[in-house]
GROMACS .gro file of C-alpha atoms in nm:
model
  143
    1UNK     CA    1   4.147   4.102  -1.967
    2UNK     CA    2   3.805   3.951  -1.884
    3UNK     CA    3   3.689   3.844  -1.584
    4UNK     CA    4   3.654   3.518  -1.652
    5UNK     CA    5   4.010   3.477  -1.716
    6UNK     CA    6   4.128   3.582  -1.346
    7UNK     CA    7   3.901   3.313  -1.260
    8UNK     CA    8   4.063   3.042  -1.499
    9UNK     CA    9   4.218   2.739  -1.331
   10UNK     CA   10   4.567   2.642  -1.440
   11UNK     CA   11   4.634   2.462  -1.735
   12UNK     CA   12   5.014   2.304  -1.662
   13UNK     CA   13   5.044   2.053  -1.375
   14UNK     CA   14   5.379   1.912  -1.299
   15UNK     CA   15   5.357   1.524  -1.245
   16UNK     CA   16   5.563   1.286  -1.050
   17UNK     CA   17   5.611   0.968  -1.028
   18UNK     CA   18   5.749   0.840  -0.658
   19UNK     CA   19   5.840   0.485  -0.501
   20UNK     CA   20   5.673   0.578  -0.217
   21UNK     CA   21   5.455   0.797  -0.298
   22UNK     CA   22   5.252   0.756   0.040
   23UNK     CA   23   5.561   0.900   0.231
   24UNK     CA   24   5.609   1.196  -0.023
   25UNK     CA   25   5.296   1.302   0.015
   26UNK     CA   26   5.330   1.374   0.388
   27UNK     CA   27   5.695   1.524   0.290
   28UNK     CA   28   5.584   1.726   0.067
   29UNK     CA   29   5.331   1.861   0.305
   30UNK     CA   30   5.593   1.907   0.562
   31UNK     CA   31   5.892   2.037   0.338
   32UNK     CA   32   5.710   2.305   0.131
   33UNK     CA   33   5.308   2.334   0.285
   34UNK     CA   34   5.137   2.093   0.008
   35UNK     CA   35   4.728   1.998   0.091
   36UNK     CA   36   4.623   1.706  -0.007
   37UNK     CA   37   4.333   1.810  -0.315
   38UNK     CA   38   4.273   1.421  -0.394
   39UNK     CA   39   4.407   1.084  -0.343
   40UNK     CA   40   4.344   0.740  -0.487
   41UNK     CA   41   4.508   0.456  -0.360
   42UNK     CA   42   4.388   0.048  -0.455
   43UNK     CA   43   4.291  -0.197  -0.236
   44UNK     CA   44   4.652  -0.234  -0.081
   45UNK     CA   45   4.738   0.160  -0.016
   46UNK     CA   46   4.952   0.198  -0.314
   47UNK     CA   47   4.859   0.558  -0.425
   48UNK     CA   48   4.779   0.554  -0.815
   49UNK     CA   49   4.691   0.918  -0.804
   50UNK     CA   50   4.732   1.243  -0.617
   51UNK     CA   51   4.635   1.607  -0.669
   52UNK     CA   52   4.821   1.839  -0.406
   53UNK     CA   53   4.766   2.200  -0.369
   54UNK     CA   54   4.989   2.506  -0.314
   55UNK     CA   55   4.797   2.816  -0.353
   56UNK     CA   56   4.601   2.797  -0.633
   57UNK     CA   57   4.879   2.586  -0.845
   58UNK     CA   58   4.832   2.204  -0.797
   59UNK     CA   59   5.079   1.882  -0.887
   60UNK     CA   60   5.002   1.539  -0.972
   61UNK     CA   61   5.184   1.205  -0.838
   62UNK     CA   62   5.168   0.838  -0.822
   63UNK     CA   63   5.380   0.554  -0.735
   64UNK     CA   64   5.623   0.473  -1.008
   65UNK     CA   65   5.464   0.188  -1.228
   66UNK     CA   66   5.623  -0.029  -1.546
   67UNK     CA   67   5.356   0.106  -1.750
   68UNK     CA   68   5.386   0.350  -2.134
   69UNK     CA   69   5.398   0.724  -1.917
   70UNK     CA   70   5.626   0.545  -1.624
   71UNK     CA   71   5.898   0.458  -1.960
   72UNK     CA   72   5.848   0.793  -2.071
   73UNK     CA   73   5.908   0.975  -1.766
   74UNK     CA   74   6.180   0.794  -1.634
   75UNK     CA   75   6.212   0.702  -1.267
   76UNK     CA   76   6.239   0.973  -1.033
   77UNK     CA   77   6.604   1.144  -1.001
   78UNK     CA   78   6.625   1.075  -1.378
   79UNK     CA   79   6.614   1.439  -1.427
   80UNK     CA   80   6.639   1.431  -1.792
   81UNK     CA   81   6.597   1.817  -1.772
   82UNK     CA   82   6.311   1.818  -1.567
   83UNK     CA   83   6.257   2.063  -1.270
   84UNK     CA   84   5.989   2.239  -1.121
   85UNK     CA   85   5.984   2.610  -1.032
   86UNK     CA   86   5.721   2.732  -0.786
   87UNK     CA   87   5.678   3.143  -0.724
   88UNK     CA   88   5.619   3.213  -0.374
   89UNK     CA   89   5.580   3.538  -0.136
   90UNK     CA   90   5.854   3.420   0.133
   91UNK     CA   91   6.143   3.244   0.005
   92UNK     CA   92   6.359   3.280   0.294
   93UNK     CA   93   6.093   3.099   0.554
   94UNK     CA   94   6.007   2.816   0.289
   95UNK     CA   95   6.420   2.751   0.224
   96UNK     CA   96   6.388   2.737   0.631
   97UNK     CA   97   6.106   2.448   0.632
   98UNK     CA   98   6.271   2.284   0.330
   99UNK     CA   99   6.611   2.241   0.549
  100UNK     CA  100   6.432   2.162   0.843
  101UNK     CA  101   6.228   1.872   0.644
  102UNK     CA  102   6.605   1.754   0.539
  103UNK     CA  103   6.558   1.868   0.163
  104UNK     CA  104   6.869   1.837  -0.012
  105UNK     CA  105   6.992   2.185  -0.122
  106UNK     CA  106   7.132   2.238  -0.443
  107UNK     CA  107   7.142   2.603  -0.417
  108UNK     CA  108   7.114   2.817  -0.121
  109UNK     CA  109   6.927   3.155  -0.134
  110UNK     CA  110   7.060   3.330  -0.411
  111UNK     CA  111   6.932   3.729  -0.502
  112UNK     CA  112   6.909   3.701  -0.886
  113UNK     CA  113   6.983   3.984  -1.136
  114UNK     CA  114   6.652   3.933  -1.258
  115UNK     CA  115   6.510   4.024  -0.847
  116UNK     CA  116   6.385   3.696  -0.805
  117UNK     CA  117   6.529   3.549  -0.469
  118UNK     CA  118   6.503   3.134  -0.446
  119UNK     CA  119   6.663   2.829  -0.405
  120UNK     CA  120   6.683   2.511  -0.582
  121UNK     CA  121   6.679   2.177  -0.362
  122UNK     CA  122   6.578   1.805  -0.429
  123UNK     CA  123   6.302   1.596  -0.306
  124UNK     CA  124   6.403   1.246  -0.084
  125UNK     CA  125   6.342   1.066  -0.450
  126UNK     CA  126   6.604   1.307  -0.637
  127UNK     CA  127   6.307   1.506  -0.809
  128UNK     CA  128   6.456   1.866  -0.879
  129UNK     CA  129   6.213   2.194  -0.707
  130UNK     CA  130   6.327   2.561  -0.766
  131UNK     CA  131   6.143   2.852  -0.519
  132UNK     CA  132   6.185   3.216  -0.597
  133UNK     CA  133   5.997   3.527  -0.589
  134UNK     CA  134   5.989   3.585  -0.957
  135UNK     CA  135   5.606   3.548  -1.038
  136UNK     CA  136   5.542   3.551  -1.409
  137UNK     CA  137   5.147   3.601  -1.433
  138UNK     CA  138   4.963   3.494  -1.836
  139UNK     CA  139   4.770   3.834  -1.818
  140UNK     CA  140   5.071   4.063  -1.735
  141UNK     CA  141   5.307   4.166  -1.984
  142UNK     CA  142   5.680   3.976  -1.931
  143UNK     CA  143   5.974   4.247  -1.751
   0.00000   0.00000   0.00000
């Protein structure tokens, strides 16, 4: 692998679509440790776009609109297969912010076969967020 590809920024960024996505924002922050990377609003405070970061993987949101992507998405709990799995170091202590930050758990800790541990759990809006330790990495061969 060259060096430059360590240093690549990711390609895939999970986007949402919110009703309030002011308030997710700050829930997101609070429920799993989000920063806020960017964030347009318009002249009322309705956010258009947002980039928040976790680590070095990032998501994009906006308010939900009546606009081409908003009918292709789907409003948010419309699953439509949709999820979002995020590797972390410490699934235990994020499933213990998540409940504290009143996320709605699907699935409680669970030890996988695989030797992941995570949880799955749903956003205020219905949007569906797995956590586990399982961290698949491009440069490293799949096991």
């Amino acid at each position: 692998m060259s060096a430059t590809a360590s240093l690549e920024p990711p390609r895939i960024y999970p986007t949402f679509r919110y009703r309030d996505a002011a308030g997710m924002i700050d829930w997101l922050g609070k429920a799993f440790g989000f920063t806020v990377h960017a964030r347009y609003a318009d002249d009322k405070g309705v956010v258009q776009h947002a980039e928040l970061a976790l680590g070095s993987a990032m998501i994009m949101l906006g308010t939900v609109r009546d606009d081409a992507y908003g009918k292709m998405v789907g409003a948010p709990g419309q699953n439509c297969g949709k999820s979002t799995y995020i590797a972390v170091g410490d699934a235990d202590a994020l499933f213990a912010r998540a409940k504290a930050a009143d996320a709605k758990i699907l699935e409680g800790l669970t030890d996988r076969d695989y030797g992941s541990r995570e949880f799955i759990c749903a956003d205020p809006e219905g949007n569906v967020w797995s956590f586990g330790t399982y961290w698949p990495k491009a440069h490293e061969k799949a096991g």
